[in-house]
């Protein structure tokens, strides 16, 4: 199974199981185990494909594991449904930056800063450049 193909929901998995898996995936990502997080998130997303929080966490895990195409695709999916998500724009910009696409990165850095002018977003947008 590839990391980008969601698994079918486990038989007998309950909504509580998915919440537990989501929280465990957050902990694994914080502990710098993005691949472990991805394994847990596959079943969560298979059961709840419209969950943008699960997709955003999965995008972050892809980014942390240097699966940049998958990260970009997941961030873009989140932005299709939540175009005003400043964090998703910022994270997509970082993904493009890391992939060697500075023009695409600049656009999303600026969108993030326009949506939420927090210092990190504004600094990355480089409006003065």
JSON list of C-alpha atoms in Angstrom, two decimals:
[
{"chain": "A", "resi": 1, "resn": "UNK", "atom": "CA", "xyz": [0.00, 0.00, 0.00]},
{"chain": "A", "resi": 2, "resn": "UNK", "atom": "CA", "xyz": [1.32, 3.47, -0.82]},
{"chain": "A", "resi": 3, "resn": "UNK", "atom": "CA", "xyz": [1.10, 6.33, 1.67]},
{"chain": "A", "resi": 4, "resn": "UNK", "atom": "CA", "xyz": [-1.20, 8.24, -0.68]},
{"chain": "A", "resi": 5, "resn": "UNK", "atom": "CA", "xyz": [-3.88, 5.55, -0.98]},
{"chain": "A", "resi": 6, "resn": "UNK", "atom": "CA", "xyz": [-6.35, 5.60, 1.90]},
{"chain": "A", "resi": 7, "resn": "UNK", "atom": "CA", "xyz": [-7.20, 2.27, 3.47]},
{"chain": "A", "resi": 8, "resn": "UNK", "atom": "CA", "xyz": [-10.77, 1.09, 3.73]},
{"chain": "A", "resi": 9, "resn": "UNK", "atom": "CA", "xyz": [-12.29, 1.72, 7.13]},
{"chain": "A", "resi": 10, "resn": "UNK", "atom": "CA", "xyz": [-11.63, -1.13, 9.52]},
{"chain": "A", "resi": 11, "resn": "UNK", "atom": "CA", "xyz": [-14.62, -3.33, 10.23]},
{"chain": "A", "resi": 12, "resn": "UNK", "atom": "CA", "xyz": [-15.90, -2.46, 13.67]},
{"chain": "A", "resi": 13, "resn": "UNK", "atom": "CA", "xyz": [-14.12, 0.89, 13.74]},
{"chain": "A", "resi": 14, "resn": "UNK", "atom": "CA", "xyz": [-16.25, 3.43, 15.54]},
{"chain": "A", "resi": 15, "resn": "UNK", "atom": "CA", "xyz": [-16.23, 7.21, 15.43]},
{"chain": "A", "resi": 16, "resn": "UNK", "atom": "CA", "xyz": [-14.42, 7.09, 18.78]},
{"chain": "A", "resi": 17, "resn": "UNK", "atom": "CA", "xyz": [-11.71, 4.92, 17.20]},
{"chain": "A", "resi": 18, "resn": "UNK", "atom": "CA", "xyz": [-11.24, 7.52, 14.49]},
{"chain": "A", "resi": 19, "resn": "UNK", "atom": "CA", "xyz": [-10.90, 10.30, 17.06]},
{"chain": "A", "resi": 20, "resn": "UNK", "atom": "CA", "xyz": [-8.35, 8.24, 18.95]},
{"chain": "A", "resi": 21, "resn": "UNK", "atom": "CA", "xyz": [-6.43, 7.55, 15.72]},
{"chain": "A", "resi": 22, "resn": "UNK", "atom": "CA", "xyz": [-6.53, 11.25, 14.79]},
{"chain": "A", "resi": 23, "resn": "UNK", "atom": "CA", "xyz": [-5.18, 12.30, 18.21]},
{"chain": "A", "resi": 24, "resn": "UNK", "atom": "CA", "xyz": [-2.54, 9.59, 18.09]},
{"chain": "A", "resi": 25, "resn": "UNK", "atom": "CA", "xyz": [-1.51, 10.79, 14.61]},
{"chain": "A", "resi": 26, "resn": "UNK", "atom": "CA", "xyz": [-1.12, 14.32, 16.02]},
{"chain": "A", "resi": 27, "resn": "UNK", "atom": "CA", "xyz": [1.15, 12.93, 18.72]},
{"chain": "A", "resi": 28, "resn": "UNK", "atom": "CA", "xyz": [3.19, 10.90, 16.25]},
{"chain": "A", "resi": 29, "resn": "UNK", "atom": "CA", "xyz": [3.69, 13.95, 14.05]},
{"chain": "A", "resi": 30, "resn": "UNK", "atom": "CA", "xyz": [4.76, 15.99, 17.09]},
{"chain": "A", "resi": 31, "resn": "UNK", "atom": "CA", "xyz": [7.19, 13.17, 17.96]},
{"chain": "A", "resi": 32, "resn": "UNK", "atom": "CA", "xyz": [8.63, 13.35, 14.43]},
{"chain": "A", "resi": 33, "resn": "UNK", "atom": "CA", "xyz": [7.12, 10.12, 13.17]},
{"chain": "A", "resi": 34, "resn": "UNK", "atom": "CA", "xyz": [5.20, 11.36, 10.13]},
{"chain": "A", "resi": 35, "resn": "UNK", "atom": "CA", "xyz": [5.02, 7.93, 8.50]},
{"chain": "A", "resi": 36, "resn": "UNK", "atom": "CA", "xyz": [3.37, 6.50, 11.59]},
{"chain": "A", "resi": 37, "resn": "UNK", "atom": "CA", "xyz": [0.92, 9.39, 11.55]},
{"chain": "A", "resi": 38, "resn": "UNK", "atom": "CA", "xyz": [0.14, 8.73, 7.88]},
{"chain": "A", "resi": 39, "resn": "UNK", "atom": "CA", "xyz": [-0.71, 5.10, 8.61]},
{"chain": "A", "resi": 40, "resn": "UNK", "atom": "CA", "xyz": [-3.26, 6.12, 11.23]},
{"chain": "A", "resi": 41, "resn": "UNK", "atom": "CA", "xyz": [-4.71, 8.91, 9.10]},
{"chain": "A", "resi": 42, "resn": "UNK", "atom": "CA", "xyz": [-5.41, 6.62, 6.15]},
{"chain": "A", "resi": 43, "resn": "UNK", "atom": "CA", "xyz": [-8.28, 4.92, 7.97]},
{"chain": "A", "resi": 44, "resn": "UNK", "atom": "CA", "xyz": [-9.56, 8.20, 9.44]},
{"chain": "A", "resi": 45, "resn": "UNK", "atom": "CA", "xyz": [-9.73, 9.82, 6.00]},
{"chain": "A", "resi": 46, "resn": "UNK", "atom": "CA", "xyz": [-11.25, 6.70, 4.44]},
{"chain": "A", "resi": 47, "resn": "UNK", "atom": "CA", "xyz": [-14.06, 6.94, 7.00]},
{"chain": "A", "resi": 48, "resn": "UNK", "atom": "CA", "xyz": [-14.30, 10.75, 6.93]},
{"chain": "A", "resi": 49, "resn": "UNK", "atom": "CA", "xyz": [-13.09, 11.99, 3.52]},
{"chain": "A", "resi": 50, "resn": "UNK", "atom": "CA", "xyz": [-14.61, 15.45, 4.08]},
{"chain": "A", "resi": 51, "resn": "UNK", "atom": "CA", "xyz": [-12.68, 16.06, 7.31]},
{"chain": "A", "resi": 52, "resn": "UNK", "atom": "CA", "xyz": [-10.44, 19.00, 6.52]},
{"chain": "A", "resi": 53, "resn": "UNK", "atom": "CA", "xyz": [-8.67, 18.75, 9.87]},
{"chain": "A", "resi": 54, "resn": "UNK", "atom": "CA", "xyz": [-7.64, 15.16, 9.08]},
{"chain": "A", "resi": 55, "resn": "UNK", "atom": "CA", "xyz": [-6.56, 16.16, 5.57]},
{"chain": "A", "resi": 56, "resn": "UNK", "atom": "CA", "xyz": [-4.57, 19.10, 6.89]},
{"chain": "A", "resi": 57, "resn": "UNK", "atom": "CA", "xyz": [-2.83, 16.85, 9.39]},
{"chain": "A", "resi": 58, "resn": "UNK", "atom": "CA", "xyz": [-2.12, 14.36, 6.62]},
{"chain": "A", "resi": 59, "resn": "UNK", "atom": "CA", "xyz": [-0.70, 17.13, 4.43]},
{"chain": "A", "resi": 60, "resn": "UNK", "atom": "CA", "xyz": [1.60, 18.16, 7.28]},
{"chain": "A", "resi": 61, "resn": "UNK", "atom": "CA", "xyz": [2.72, 14.54, 7.70]},
{"chain": "A", "resi": 62, "resn": "UNK", "atom": "CA", "xyz": [3.45, 14.27, 3.98]},
{"chain": "A", "resi": 63, "resn": "UNK", "atom": "CA", "xyz": [5.49, 17.47, 4.19]},
{"chain": "A", "resi": 64, "resn": "UNK", "atom": "CA", "xyz": [7.39, 16.25, 7.23]},
{"chain": "A", "resi": 65, "resn": "UNK", "atom": "CA", "xyz": [8.24, 12.99, 5.45]},
{"chain": "A", "resi": 66, "resn": "UNK", "atom": "CA", "xyz": [9.40, 14.89, 2.33]},
{"chain": "A", "resi": 67, "resn": "UNK", "atom": "CA", "xyz": [6.54, 13.58, 0.19]},
{"chain": "A", "resi": 68, "resn": "UNK", "atom": "CA", "xyz": [6.13, 17.02, -1.33]},
{"chain": "A", "resi": 69, "resn": "UNK", "atom": "CA", "xyz": [3.83, 16.17, -4.25]},
{"chain": "A", "resi": 70, "resn": "UNK", "atom": "CA", "xyz": [1.42, 14.41, -1.92]},
{"chain": "A", "resi": 71, "resn": "UNK", "atom": "CA", "xyz": [1.66, 17.29, 0.57]},
{"chain": "A", "resi": 72, "resn": "UNK", "atom": "CA", "xyz": [0.91, 19.86, -2.13]},
{"chain": "A", "resi": 73, "resn": "UNK", "atom": "CA", "xyz": [-2.04, 17.85, -3.43]},
{"chain": "A", "resi": 74, "resn": "UNK", "atom": "CA", "xyz": [-3.52, 17.53, 0.06]},
{"chain": "A", "resi": 75, "resn": "UNK", "atom": "CA", "xyz": [-3.00, 21.23, 0.89]},
{"chain": "A", "resi": 76, "resn": "UNK", "atom": "CA", "xyz": [-4.62, 22.14, -2.45]},
{"chain": "A", "resi": 77, "resn": "UNK", "atom": "CA", "xyz": [-7.61, 19.92, -1.67]},
{"chain": "A", "resi": 78, "resn": "UNK", "atom": "CA", "xyz": [-8.03, 21.69, 1.67]},
{"chain": "A", "resi": 79, "resn": "UNK", "atom": "CA", "xyz": [-7.84, 25.06, -0.09]},
{"chain": "A", "resi": 80, "resn": "UNK", "atom": "CA", "xyz": [-10.47, 24.03, -2.65]},
{"chain": "A", "resi": 81, "resn": "UNK", "atom": "CA", "xyz": [-12.89, 23.59, 0.24]},
{"chain": "A", "resi": 82, "resn": "UNK", "atom": "CA", "xyz": [-11.49, 26.30, 2.54]},
{"chain": "A", "resi": 83, "resn": "UNK", "atom": "CA", "xyz": [-9.98, 29.04, 0.33]},
{"chain": "A", "resi": 84, "resn": "UNK", "atom": "CA", "xyz": [-9.65, 31.34, 3.34]},
{"chain": "A", "resi": 85, "resn": "UNK", "atom": "CA", "xyz": [-7.48, 28.93, 5.35]},
{"chain": "A", "resi": 86, "resn": "UNK", "atom": "CA", "xyz": [-4.37, 31.03, 5.94]},
{"chain": "A", "resi": 87, "resn": "UNK", "atom": "CA", "xyz": [-2.38, 28.16, 7.45]},
{"chain": "A", "resi": 88, "resn": "UNK", "atom": "CA", "xyz": [-3.05, 25.94, 4.42]},
{"chain": "A", "resi": 89, "resn": "UNK", "atom": "CA", "xyz": [-1.84, 28.72, 2.10]},
{"chain": "A", "resi": 90, "resn": "UNK", "atom": "CA", "xyz": [1.28, 29.19, 4.24]},
{"chain": "A", "resi": 91, "resn": "UNK", "atom": "CA", "xyz": [2.01, 25.46, 4.38]},
{"chain": "A", "resi": 92, "resn": "UNK", "atom": "CA", "xyz": [1.42, 25.07, 0.64]},
{"chain": "A", "resi": 93, "resn": "UNK", "atom": "CA", "xyz": [3.82, 27.96, 0.08]},
{"chain": "A", "resi": 94, "resn": "UNK", "atom": "CA", "xyz": [6.47, 26.22, 2.21]},
{"chain": "A", "resi": 95, "resn": "UNK", "atom": "CA", "xyz": [5.87, 23.06, 0.18]},
{"chain": "A", "resi": 96, "resn": "UNK", "atom": "CA", "xyz": [6.35, 24.93, -3.10]},
{"chain": "A", "resi": 97, "resn": "UNK", "atom": "CA", "xyz": [9.41, 26.68, -1.69]},
{"chain": "A", "resi": 98, "resn": "UNK", "atom": "CA", "xyz": [10.95, 23.35, -0.69]},
{"chain": "A", "resi": 99, "resn": "UNK", "atom": "CA", "xyz": [10.09, 21.95, -4.15]},
{"chain": "A", "resi": 100, "resn": "UNK", "atom": "CA", "xyz": [11.96, 24.77, -5.88]},
{"chain": "A", "resi": 101, "resn": "UNK", "atom": "CA", "xyz": [8.88, 26.68, -7.08]},
{"chain": "A", "resi": 102, "resn": "UNK", "atom": "CA", "xyz": [9.45, 30.20, -5.68]},
{"chain": "A", "resi": 103, "resn": "UNK", "atom": "CA", "xyz": [6.78, 31.93, -7.79]},
{"chain": "A", "resi": 104, "resn": "UNK", "atom": "CA", "xyz": [4.06, 29.59, -6.61]},
{"chain": "A", "resi": 105, "resn": "UNK", "atom": "CA", "xyz": [5.38, 29.88, -3.06]},
{"chain": "A", "resi": 106, "resn": "UNK", "atom": "CA", "xyz": [5.31, 33.69, -3.14]},
{"chain": "A", "resi": 107, "resn": "UNK", "atom": "CA", "xyz": [1.66, 33.73, -4.23]},
{"chain": "A", "resi": 108, "resn": "UNK", "atom": "CA", "xyz": [0.55, 31.52, -1.34]},
{"chain": "A", "resi": 109, "resn": "UNK", "atom": "CA", "xyz": [2.76, 33.31, 1.21]},
{"chain": "A", "resi": 110, "resn": "UNK", "atom": "CA", "xyz": [1.05, 36.55, 0.21]},
{"chain": "A", "resi": 111, "resn": "UNK", "atom": "CA", "xyz": [-2.41, 35.02, 0.39]},
{"chain": "A", "resi": 112, "resn": "UNK", "atom": "CA", "xyz": [-1.65, 33.67, 3.86]},
{"chain": "A", "resi": 113, "resn": "UNK", "atom": "CA", "xyz": [-0.44, 37.09, 5.04]},
{"chain": "A", "resi": 114, "resn": "UNK", "atom": "CA", "xyz": [-3.46, 38.84, 3.54]},
{"chain": "A", "resi": 115, "resn": "UNK", "atom": "CA", "xyz": [-5.85, 36.42, 5.25]},
{"chain": "A", "resi": 116, "resn": "UNK", "atom": "CA", "xyz": [-4.05, 36.44, 8.60]},
{"chain": "A", "resi": 117, "resn": "UNK", "atom": "CA", "xyz": [-1.33, 39.07, 9.10]},
{"chain": "A", "resi": 118, "resn": "UNK", "atom": "CA", "xyz": [0.58, 37.20, 11.77]},
{"chain": "A", "resi": 119, "resn": "UNK", "atom": "CA", "xyz": [4.32, 37.98, 11.81]},
{"chain": "A", "resi": 120, "resn": "UNK", "atom": "CA", "xyz": [5.54, 34.68, 10.31]},
{"chain": "A", "resi": 121, "resn": "UNK", "atom": "CA", "xyz": [3.16, 34.97, 7.38]},
{"chain": "A", "resi": 122, "resn": "UNK", "atom": "CA", "xyz": [3.95, 38.64, 6.73]},
{"chain": "A", "resi": 123, "resn": "UNK", "atom": "CA", "xyz": [7.71, 38.04, 6.91]},
{"chain": "A", "resi": 124, "resn": "UNK", "atom": "CA", "xyz": [7.47, 35.12, 4.47]},
{"chain": "A", "resi": 125, "resn": "UNK", "atom": "CA", "xyz": [5.33, 37.17, 2.06]},
{"chain": "A", "resi": 126, "resn": "UNK", "atom": "CA", "xyz": [8.16, 39.68, 1.60]},
{"chain": "A", "resi": 127, "resn": "UNK", "atom": "CA", "xyz": [5.80, 42.45, 0.50]},
{"chain": "A", "resi": 128, "resn": "UNK", "atom": "CA", "xyz": [8.71, 44.90, 0.47]},
{"chain": "A", "resi": 129, "resn": "UNK", "atom": "CA", "xyz": [10.67, 42.86, -2.09]}
]
